[in-house]
Short mmCIF file of C-alpha atoms in Angstrom, two decimals:
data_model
loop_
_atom_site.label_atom_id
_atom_site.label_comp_id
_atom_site.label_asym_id
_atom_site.label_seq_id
_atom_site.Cartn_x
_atom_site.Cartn_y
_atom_site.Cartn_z
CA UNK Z 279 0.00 0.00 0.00
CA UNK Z 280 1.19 3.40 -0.86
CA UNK Z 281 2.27 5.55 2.60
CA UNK Z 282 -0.54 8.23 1.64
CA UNK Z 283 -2.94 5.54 1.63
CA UNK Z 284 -1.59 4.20 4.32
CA UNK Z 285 -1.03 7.42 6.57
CA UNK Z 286 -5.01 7.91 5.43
CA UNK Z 287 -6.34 4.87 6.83
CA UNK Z 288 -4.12 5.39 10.14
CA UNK Z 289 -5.51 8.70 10.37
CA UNK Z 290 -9.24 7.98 9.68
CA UNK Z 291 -8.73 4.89 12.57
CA UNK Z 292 -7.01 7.48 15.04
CA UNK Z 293 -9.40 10.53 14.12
CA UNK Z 294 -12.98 8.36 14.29
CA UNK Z 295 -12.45 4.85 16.87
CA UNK Z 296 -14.22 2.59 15.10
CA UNK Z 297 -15.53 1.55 18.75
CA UNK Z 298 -16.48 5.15 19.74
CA UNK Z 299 -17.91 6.39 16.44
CA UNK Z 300 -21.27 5.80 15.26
CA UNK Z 301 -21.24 3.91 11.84
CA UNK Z 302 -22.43 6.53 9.80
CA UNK Z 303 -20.59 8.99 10.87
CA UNK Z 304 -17.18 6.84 10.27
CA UNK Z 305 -18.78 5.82 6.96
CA UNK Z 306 -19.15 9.86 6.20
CA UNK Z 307 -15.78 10.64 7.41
CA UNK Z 308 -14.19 7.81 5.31
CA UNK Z 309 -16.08 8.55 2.15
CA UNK Z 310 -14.90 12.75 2.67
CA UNK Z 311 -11.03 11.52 2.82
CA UNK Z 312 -11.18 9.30 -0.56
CA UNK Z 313 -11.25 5.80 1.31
CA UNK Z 314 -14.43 4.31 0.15
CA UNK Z 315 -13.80 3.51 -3.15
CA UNK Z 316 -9.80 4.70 -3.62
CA UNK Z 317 -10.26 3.66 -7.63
CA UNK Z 318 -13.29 6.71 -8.13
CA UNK Z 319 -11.96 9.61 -8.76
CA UNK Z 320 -11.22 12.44 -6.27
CA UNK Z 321 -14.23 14.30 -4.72
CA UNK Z 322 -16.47 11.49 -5.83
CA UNK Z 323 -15.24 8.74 -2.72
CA UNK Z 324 -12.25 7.90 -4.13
CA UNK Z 325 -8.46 9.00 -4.46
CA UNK Z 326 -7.92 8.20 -8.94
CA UNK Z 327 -5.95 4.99 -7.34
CA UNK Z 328 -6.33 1.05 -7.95
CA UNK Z 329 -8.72 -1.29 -7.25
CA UNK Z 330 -5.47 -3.18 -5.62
CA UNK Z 331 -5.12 0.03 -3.26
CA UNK Z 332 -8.89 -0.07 -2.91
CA UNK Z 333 -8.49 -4.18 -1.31
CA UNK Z 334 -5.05 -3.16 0.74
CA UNK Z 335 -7.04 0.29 2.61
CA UNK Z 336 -10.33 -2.25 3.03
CA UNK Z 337 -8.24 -4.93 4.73
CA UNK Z 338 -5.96 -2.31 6.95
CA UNK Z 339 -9.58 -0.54 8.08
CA UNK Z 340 -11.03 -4.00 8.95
CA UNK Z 341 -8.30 -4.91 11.00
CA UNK Z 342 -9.18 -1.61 12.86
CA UNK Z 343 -12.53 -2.57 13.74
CA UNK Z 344 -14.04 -0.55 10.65
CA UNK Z 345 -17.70 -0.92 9.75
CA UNK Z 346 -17.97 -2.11 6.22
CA UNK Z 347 -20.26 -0.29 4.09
CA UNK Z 348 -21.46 -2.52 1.33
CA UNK Z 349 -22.96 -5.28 4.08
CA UNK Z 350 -26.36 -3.47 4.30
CA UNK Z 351 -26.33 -1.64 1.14
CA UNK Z 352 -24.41 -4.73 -1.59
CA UNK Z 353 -26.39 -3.57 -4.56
CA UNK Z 354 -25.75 0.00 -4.14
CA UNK Z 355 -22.23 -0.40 -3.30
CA UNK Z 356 -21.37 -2.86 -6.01
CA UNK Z 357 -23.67 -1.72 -8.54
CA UNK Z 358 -25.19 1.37 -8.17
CA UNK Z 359 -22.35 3.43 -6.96
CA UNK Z 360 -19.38 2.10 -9.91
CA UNK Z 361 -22.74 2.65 -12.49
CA UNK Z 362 -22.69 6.19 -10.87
CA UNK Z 363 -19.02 7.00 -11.06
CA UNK Z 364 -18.62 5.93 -14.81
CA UNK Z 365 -21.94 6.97 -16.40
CA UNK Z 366 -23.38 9.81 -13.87
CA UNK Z 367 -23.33 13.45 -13.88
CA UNK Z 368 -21.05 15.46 -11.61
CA UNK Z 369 -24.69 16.62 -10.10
CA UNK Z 370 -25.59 13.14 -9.56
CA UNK Z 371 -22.37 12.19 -8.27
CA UNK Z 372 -22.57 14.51 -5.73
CA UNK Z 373 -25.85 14.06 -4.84
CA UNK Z 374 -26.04 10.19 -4.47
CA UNK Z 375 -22.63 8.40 -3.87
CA UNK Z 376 -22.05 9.49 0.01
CA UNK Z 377 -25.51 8.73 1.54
CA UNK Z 378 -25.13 5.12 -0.62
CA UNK Z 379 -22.09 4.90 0.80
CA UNK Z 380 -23.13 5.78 4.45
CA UNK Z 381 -26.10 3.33 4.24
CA UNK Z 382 -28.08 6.57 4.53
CA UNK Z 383 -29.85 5.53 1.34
CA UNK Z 384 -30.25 1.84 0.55
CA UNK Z 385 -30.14 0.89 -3.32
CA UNK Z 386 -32.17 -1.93 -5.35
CA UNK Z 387 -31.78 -3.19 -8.92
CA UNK Z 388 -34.98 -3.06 -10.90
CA UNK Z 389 -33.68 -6.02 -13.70
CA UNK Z 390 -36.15 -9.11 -13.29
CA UNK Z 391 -38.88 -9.27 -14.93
CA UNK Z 392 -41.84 -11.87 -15.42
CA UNK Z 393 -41.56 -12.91 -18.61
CA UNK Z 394 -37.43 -12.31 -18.73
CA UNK Z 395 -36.48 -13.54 -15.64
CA UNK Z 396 -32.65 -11.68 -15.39
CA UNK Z 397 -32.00 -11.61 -18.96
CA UNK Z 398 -31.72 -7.98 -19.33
CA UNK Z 399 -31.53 -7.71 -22.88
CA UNK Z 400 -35.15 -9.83 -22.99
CA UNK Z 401 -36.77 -7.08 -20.86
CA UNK Z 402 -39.72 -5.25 -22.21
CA UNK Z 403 -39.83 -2.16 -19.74
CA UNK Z 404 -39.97 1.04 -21.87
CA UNK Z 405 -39.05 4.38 -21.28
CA UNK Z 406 -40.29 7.23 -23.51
CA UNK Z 407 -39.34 10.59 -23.81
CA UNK Z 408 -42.19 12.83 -22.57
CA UNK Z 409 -40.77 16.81 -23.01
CA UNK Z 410 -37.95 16.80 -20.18
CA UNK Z 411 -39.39 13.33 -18.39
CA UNK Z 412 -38.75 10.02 -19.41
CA UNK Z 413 -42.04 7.88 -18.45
CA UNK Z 414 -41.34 4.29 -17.66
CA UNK Z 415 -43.69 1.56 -18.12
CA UNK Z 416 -43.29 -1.85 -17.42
CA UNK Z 417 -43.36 -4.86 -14.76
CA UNK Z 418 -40.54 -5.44 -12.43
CA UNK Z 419 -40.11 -8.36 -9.95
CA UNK Z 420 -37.80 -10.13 -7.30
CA UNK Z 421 -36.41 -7.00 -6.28
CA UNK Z 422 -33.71 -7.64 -3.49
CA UNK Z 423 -34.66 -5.18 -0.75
CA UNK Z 424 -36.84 -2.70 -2.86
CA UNK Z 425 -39.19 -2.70 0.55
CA UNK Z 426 -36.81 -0.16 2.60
CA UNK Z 427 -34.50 1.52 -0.75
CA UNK Z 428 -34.86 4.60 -1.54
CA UNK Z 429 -33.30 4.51 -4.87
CA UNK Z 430 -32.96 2.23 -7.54
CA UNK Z 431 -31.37 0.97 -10.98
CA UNK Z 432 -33.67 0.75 -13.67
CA UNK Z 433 -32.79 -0.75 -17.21
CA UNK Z 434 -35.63 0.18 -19.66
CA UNK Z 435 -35.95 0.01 -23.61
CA UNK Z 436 -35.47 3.55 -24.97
CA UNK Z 437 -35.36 2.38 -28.88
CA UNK Z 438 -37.28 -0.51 -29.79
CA UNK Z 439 -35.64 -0.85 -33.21
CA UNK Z 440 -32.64 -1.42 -32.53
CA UNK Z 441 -30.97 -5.61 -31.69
CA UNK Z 442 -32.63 -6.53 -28.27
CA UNK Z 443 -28.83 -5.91 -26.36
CA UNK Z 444 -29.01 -2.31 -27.62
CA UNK Z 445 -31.91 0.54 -26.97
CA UNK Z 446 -31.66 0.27 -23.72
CA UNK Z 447 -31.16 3.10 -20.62
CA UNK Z 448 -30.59 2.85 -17.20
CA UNK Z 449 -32.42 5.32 -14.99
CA UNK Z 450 -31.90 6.14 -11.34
CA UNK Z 451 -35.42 5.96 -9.84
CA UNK Z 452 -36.65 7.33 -6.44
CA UNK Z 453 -38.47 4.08 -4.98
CA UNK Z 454 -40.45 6.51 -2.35
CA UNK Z 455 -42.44 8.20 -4.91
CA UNK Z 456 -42.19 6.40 -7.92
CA UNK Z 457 -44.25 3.71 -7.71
CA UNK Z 458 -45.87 1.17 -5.11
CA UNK Z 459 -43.68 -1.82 -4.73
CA UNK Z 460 -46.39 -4.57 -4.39
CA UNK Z 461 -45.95 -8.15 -5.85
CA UNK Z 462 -46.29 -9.10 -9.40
CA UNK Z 463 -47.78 -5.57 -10.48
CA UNK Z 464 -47.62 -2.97 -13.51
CA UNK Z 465 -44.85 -0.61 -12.16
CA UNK Z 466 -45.58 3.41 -13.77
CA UNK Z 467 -43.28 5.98 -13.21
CA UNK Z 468 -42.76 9.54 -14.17
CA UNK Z 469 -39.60 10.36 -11.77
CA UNK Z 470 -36.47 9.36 -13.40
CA UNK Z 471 -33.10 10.61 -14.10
CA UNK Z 472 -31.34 9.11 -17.28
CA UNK Z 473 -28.06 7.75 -16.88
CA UNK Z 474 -26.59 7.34 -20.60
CA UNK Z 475 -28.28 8.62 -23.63
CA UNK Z 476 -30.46 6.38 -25.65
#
């Protein structure tokens, strides 16, 4: 591990006891000096370093009694928040990767559906363009923790004439006003942000 790193983690550990400091507020702390994802670039949780850095600072907070972020929150950790970093805008950025990261706001993948199962590139969600909304239509089940997220990851069909593993958008959605989550049902939405352009 590089000594920055290093000196980093030693200081986050000596600054915020792991024992004395509530979760959040370590996650926060950690998140504001670069070490939650050290591969994302500055400002946005990371330091512009390796995943191999990322795996060295992870193991060197653990040993220190560190709570680990992505345990309540794996789909917005592992998903969500990389999907973020590489496709988001600064805005959303800003807005969404340190309360994901804090388990503030709990994420969910909206992929299954009931007659595509996880194939993605079977789904038949669409998303039109509706002046500066996108309105999403479609059935979405087997959602992994959907009942308490506040956000989630949304693949929908933007361009239906395209090959079935192109056309296709992800959307950040807000799951508190959205739509109901209820089993088996037509999900409508009007509240999404686009994530890469059709």
């Amino acid at each position: 591990m590089s000594p920055n790193v290093e000196e980093l983690v030693d200081g986050l550990l000596a600054d915020f006891p792991p024992e004395a400091t509530p979760p959040q507020e370590f996650l926060g702390e950690q998140f504001d000096r670069g070490l939650a994802w050290l591969h994302f670039p500055l400002g946005a949780g990371g330091l512009g370093l390796t995943p191999r850095e990322q795996q060295r600072a992870q193991s060197r907070l653990s040993a220190g009694g560190a709570p680990v972020a992505g345990v309540r929150n794996p789909i917005g950790y592992g998903m969500c928040a990389p999907t973020i970093a590489t496709h988001g805008t600064p805005e959303q950025k800003e807005r969404y990767l340190r309360p994901l990261f804090t388990n503030e706001e709990i994420w969910c993948q909206l992929f299954s559906e009931p007659g595509a199962g996880s194939d993605v590139a079977g789904l038949s969600t669409r998303a039109e363009r509706d002046g500066e909304e996108w309105l999403l239509d479609g059935q979405k089940v087997w959602t992994t923790l959907a009942h308490i997220s506040s956000f989630g990851l949304i693949v929908a069909r933007t361009n239906p004439d395209v090959p079935k593993h192109k056309g296709m958008t992800a959307f950040l959605v807000d799951m508190k006003c959205a739509c109901p989550t209820r089993p088996a049902s037509a999900a409508r939405a009007r509240d999404g942000e686009s994530l890469s352009r059709p």
